[in-house]
Amino acid sequence: MDNKGVRRSEGSCIIAEEVIAAIASTAALEISGVAGMAPRPNDLRNFIGSGACKSVRVVNNDNVTSLDVYIFMSAGANIPDTAGGVQQAVKVAVQSMTGKPVTKVNVHIAGLMPDPEK
C-alpha cells in the first residue's frame, strides 16, 4: 500500500488509501441515479480490503491522486449526467477532506439496478 502523505515541519500526515476510498464511496452514493457501489475487477486487494476498497481504486503518485469508482446505476437514470455528478462529487469530497489534488475520477458503470417500486 502506497501511503504518501503531506509533510510539514512538525511531521507528516499519512492518509490510508482505504480512507480515501471510503470518502469517494460516500460521495458517489449521494448522487441521484447511483443505486449502489459495484465490485471492481478482481485483484489481491479485493480479498483483503474493506467494502469501500472493493468499489474504489485509489492511485497515489507524487502528491496527486486518481480514482476509479465502480457503481451500479438506477434504471432510467441519465448516464452522462449521473457519471458527471459522481466525478464532481468525488473530486470535491476527496480534495476538501484530504487536501490532496485529484487529477482523475474514472467512473465505471457495472450495471443497472431495477427500480424496487416496480
PDB file of C-alpha atoms in Angstrom:
ATOM      1  CA  MET A   1       0.000   0.000   0.000  1.00  0.00           C
ATOM      2  CA  ASP A   2       1.351   3.387  -1.013  1.00  0.00           C
ATOM      3  CA  ASN A   3       0.843   5.780   1.913  1.00  0.00           C
ATOM      4  CA  LYS A   4       2.121   9.072   0.573  1.00  0.00           C
ATOM      5  CA  GLY A   5       1.006  11.974   2.695  1.00  0.00           C
ATOM      6  CA  VAL A   6       1.518  15.630   3.465  1.00  0.00           C
ATOM      7  CA  ARG A   7       4.847  16.655   5.014  1.00  0.00           C
ATOM      8  CA  ARG A   8       5.173  19.691   7.243  1.00  0.00           C
ATOM      9  CA  SER A   9       7.882  20.925   9.568  1.00  0.00           C
ATOM     10  CA  GLU A  10       6.015  19.420  12.542  1.00  0.00           C
ATOM     11  CA  GLY A  11       5.842  15.968  10.961  1.00  0.00           C
ATOM     12  CA  SER A  12       3.751  14.236   8.347  1.00  0.00           C
ATOM     13  CA  CYS A  13       0.158  13.175   7.838  1.00  0.00           C
ATOM     14  CA  ILE A  14      -0.378   9.869   6.076  1.00  0.00           C
ATOM     15  CA  ILE A  15      -3.849   9.135   4.745  1.00  0.00           C
ATOM     16  CA  ALA A  16      -4.540   5.475   4.031  1.00  0.00           C
ATOM     17  CA  GLU A  17      -5.984   4.541   0.659  1.00  0.00           C
ATOM     18  CA  GLU A  18      -8.888   2.885   2.492  1.00  0.00           C
ATOM     19  CA  VAL A  19      -9.866   6.264   3.941  1.00  0.00           C
ATOM     20  CA  ILE A  20      -9.761   7.936   0.530  1.00  0.00           C
ATOM     21  CA  ALA A  21     -11.833   5.065  -0.895  1.00  0.00           C
ATOM     22  CA  ALA A  22     -14.424   5.466   1.872  1.00  0.00           C
ATOM     23  CA  ILE A  23     -14.689   9.217   1.189  1.00  0.00           C
ATOM     24  CA  ALA A  24     -15.121   8.578  -2.545  1.00  0.00           C
ATOM     25  CA  SER A  25     -17.698   5.843  -1.992  1.00  0.00           C
ATOM     26  CA  THR A  26     -19.779   8.011   0.344  1.00  0.00           C
ATOM     27  CA  ALA A  27     -19.699  10.930  -2.101  1.00  0.00           C
ATOM     28  CA  ALA A  28     -20.725   8.720  -5.031  1.00  0.00           C
ATOM     29  CA  LEU A  29     -23.688   7.230  -3.159  1.00  0.00           C
ATOM     30  CA  GLU A  30     -25.093  10.720  -2.544  1.00  0.00           C
ATOM     31  CA  ILE A  31     -25.621  11.323  -6.272  1.00  0.00           C
ATOM     32  CA  SER A  32     -29.091  10.799  -7.689  1.00  0.00           C
ATOM     33  CA  GLY A  33     -29.085   7.870 -10.099  1.00  0.00           C
ATOM     34  CA  VAL A  34     -26.444   5.851  -8.231  1.00  0.00           C
ATOM     35  CA  ALA A  35     -28.102   2.670  -6.959  1.00  0.00           C
ATOM     36  CA  GLY A  36     -25.036   1.291  -5.190  1.00  0.00           C
ATOM     37  CA  MET A  37     -21.370   0.530  -5.338  1.00  0.00           C
ATOM     38  CA  ALA A  38     -20.171  -2.286  -7.592  1.00  0.00           C
ATOM     39  CA  PRO A  39     -17.230  -4.603  -7.002  1.00  0.00           C
ATOM     40  CA  ARG A  40     -14.204  -3.706  -9.085  1.00  0.00           C
ATOM     41  CA  PRO A  41     -12.370  -6.332 -11.135  1.00  0.00           C
ATOM     42  CA  ASN A  42     -10.518  -8.846  -9.001  1.00  0.00           C
ATOM     43  CA  ASP A  43      -7.067  -8.189  -7.669  1.00  0.00           C
ATOM     44  CA  LEU A  44      -5.373  -9.066  -4.405  1.00  0.00           C
ATOM     45  CA  ARG A  45      -6.773  -6.030  -2.559  1.00  0.00           C
ATOM     46  CA  ASN A  46     -10.342  -7.163  -3.224  1.00  0.00           C
ATOM     47  CA  PHE A  47      -9.749 -10.132  -0.954  1.00  0.00           C
ATOM     48  CA  ILE A  48      -8.239  -8.197   1.937  1.00  0.00           C
ATOM     49  CA  GLY A  49      -9.748  -4.697   1.612  1.00  0.00           C
ATOM     50  CA  SER A  50     -12.769  -3.099   3.213  1.00  0.00           C
ATOM     51  CA  GLY A  51     -16.111  -2.643   1.448  1.00  0.00           C
ATOM     52  CA  ALA A  52     -15.196   0.788   0.083  1.00  0.00           C
ATOM     53  CA  CYS A  53     -11.866  -0.523  -1.217  1.00  0.00           C
ATOM     54  CA  LYS A  54     -13.690  -3.184  -3.152  1.00  0.00           C
ATOM     55  CA  SER A  55     -15.552  -0.469  -5.134  1.00  0.00           C
ATOM     56  CA  VAL A  56     -12.925   2.279  -5.428  1.00  0.00           C
ATOM     57  CA  ARG A  57      -9.353   2.005  -6.688  1.00  0.00           C
ATOM     58  CA  VAL A  58      -7.003   4.730  -5.435  1.00  0.00           C
ATOM     59  CA  VAL A  59      -3.696   5.536  -7.124  1.00  0.00           C
ATOM     60  CA  ASN A  60      -1.360   7.995  -5.354  1.00  0.00           C
ATOM     61  CA  ASN A  61       1.558   9.434  -7.324  1.00  0.00           C
ATOM     62  CA  ASP A  62       3.701  12.361  -6.136  1.00  0.00           C
ATOM     63  CA  ASN A  63       1.027  14.215  -4.158  1.00  0.00           C
ATOM     64  CA  VAL A  64      -1.707  13.697  -6.775  1.00  0.00           C
ATOM     65  CA  THR A  65      -4.489  11.166  -6.627  1.00  0.00           C
ATOM     66  CA  SER A  66      -6.542   9.407  -9.292  1.00  0.00           C
ATOM     67  CA  LEU A  67      -9.544   7.228  -8.586  1.00  0.00           C
ATOM     68  CA  ASP A  68     -11.560   4.535 -10.329  1.00  0.00           C
ATOM     69  CA  VAL A  69     -15.110   4.349  -8.961  1.00  0.00           C
ATOM     70  CA  TYR A  70     -17.322   1.345  -9.776  1.00  0.00           C
ATOM     71  CA  ILE A  71     -21.086   1.908  -9.489  1.00  0.00           C
ATOM     72  CA  PHE A  72     -24.476   0.401 -10.235  1.00  0.00           C
ATOM     73  CA  MET A  73     -26.940   2.883 -11.699  1.00  0.00           C
ATOM     74  CA  SER A  74     -30.668   3.122 -11.196  1.00  0.00           C
ATOM     75  CA  ALA A  75     -32.694   2.057 -14.218  1.00  0.00           C
ATOM     76  CA  GLY A  76     -33.873   5.118 -16.108  1.00  0.00           C
ATOM     77  CA  ALA A  77     -31.127   7.406 -14.801  1.00  0.00           C
ATOM     78  CA  ASN A  78     -29.289   9.613 -17.281  1.00  0.00           C
ATOM     79  CA  ILE A  79     -25.859   8.023 -17.608  1.00  0.00           C
ATOM     80  CA  PRO A  80     -23.801  11.094 -18.643  1.00  0.00           C
ATOM     81  CA  ASP A  81     -25.405  13.338 -16.005  1.00  0.00           C
ATOM     82  CA  THR A  82     -25.009  10.764 -13.245  1.00  0.00           C
ATOM     83  CA  ALA A  83     -21.406   9.916 -14.149  1.00  0.00           C
ATOM     84  CA  GLY A  84     -20.515  13.605 -14.324  1.00  0.00           C
ATOM     85  CA  GLY A  85     -22.139  14.196 -10.951  1.00  0.00           C
ATOM     86  CA  VAL A  86     -20.162  11.315  -9.441  1.00  0.00           C
ATOM     87  CA  GLN A  87     -16.909  12.657 -10.880  1.00  0.00           C
ATOM     88  CA  GLN A  88     -17.511  16.140  -9.487  1.00  0.00           C
ATOM     89  CA  ALA A  89     -18.754  14.982  -6.061  1.00  0.00           C
ATOM     90  CA  VAL A  90     -15.891  12.527  -5.556  1.00  0.00           C
ATOM     91  CA  LYS A  91     -13.256  15.045  -6.641  1.00  0.00           C
ATOM     92  CA  VAL A  92     -14.593  17.802  -4.368  1.00  0.00           C
ATOM     93  CA  ALA A  93     -15.044  15.468  -1.376  1.00  0.00           C
ATOM     94  CA  VAL A  94     -11.576  13.891  -1.587  1.00  0.00           C
ATOM     95  CA  GLN A  95      -9.790  17.193  -2.207  1.00  0.00           C
ATOM     96  CA  SER A  96     -11.607  19.045   0.564  1.00  0.00           C
ATOM     97  CA  MET A  97     -11.185  16.296   3.156  1.00  0.00           C
ATOM     98  CA  THR A  98      -7.607  15.253   2.387  1.00  0.00           C
ATOM     99  CA  GLY A  99      -6.015  18.332   0.813  1.00  0.00           C
ATOM    100  CA  LYS A 100      -4.635  16.105  -1.955  1.00  0.00           C
ATOM    101  CA  PRO A 101      -5.246  17.227  -5.547  1.00  0.00           C
ATOM    102  CA  VAL A 102      -7.356  14.761  -7.544  1.00  0.00           C
ATOM    103  CA  THR A 103      -6.338  14.628 -11.195  1.00  0.00           C
ATOM    104  CA  LYS A 104      -8.779  11.983 -12.432  1.00  0.00           C
ATOM    105  CA  VAL A 105     -12.003  10.305 -11.400  1.00  0.00           C
ATOM    106  CA  ASN A 106     -12.902   7.455 -13.748  1.00  0.00           C
ATOM    107  CA  VAL A 107     -16.469   6.209 -13.349  1.00  0.00           C
ATOM    108  CA  HIS A 108     -17.121   2.591 -14.318  1.00  0.00           C
ATOM    109  CA  ILE A 109     -20.773   1.627 -14.659  1.00  0.00           C
ATOM    110  CA  ALA A 110     -21.029  -2.061 -13.836  1.00  0.00           C
ATOM    111  CA  GLY A 111     -24.745  -2.413 -14.431  1.00  0.00           C
ATOM    112  CA  LEU A 112     -28.274  -1.154 -13.912  1.00  0.00           C
ATOM    113  CA  MET A 113     -30.399  -1.905 -10.888  1.00  0.00           C
ATOM    114  CA  PRO A 114     -34.150  -2.211 -11.472  1.00  0.00           C
ATOM    115  CA  ASP A 115     -36.439   0.198  -9.665  1.00  0.00           C
ATOM    116  CA  PRO A 116     -37.556  -1.599  -6.455  1.00  0.00           C
ATOM    117  CA  GLU A 117     -41.006   0.032  -6.597  1.00  0.00           C
ATOM    118  CA  LYS A 118     -41.926  -1.717  -9.877  1.00  0.00           C
TER     119      LYS A 118
END
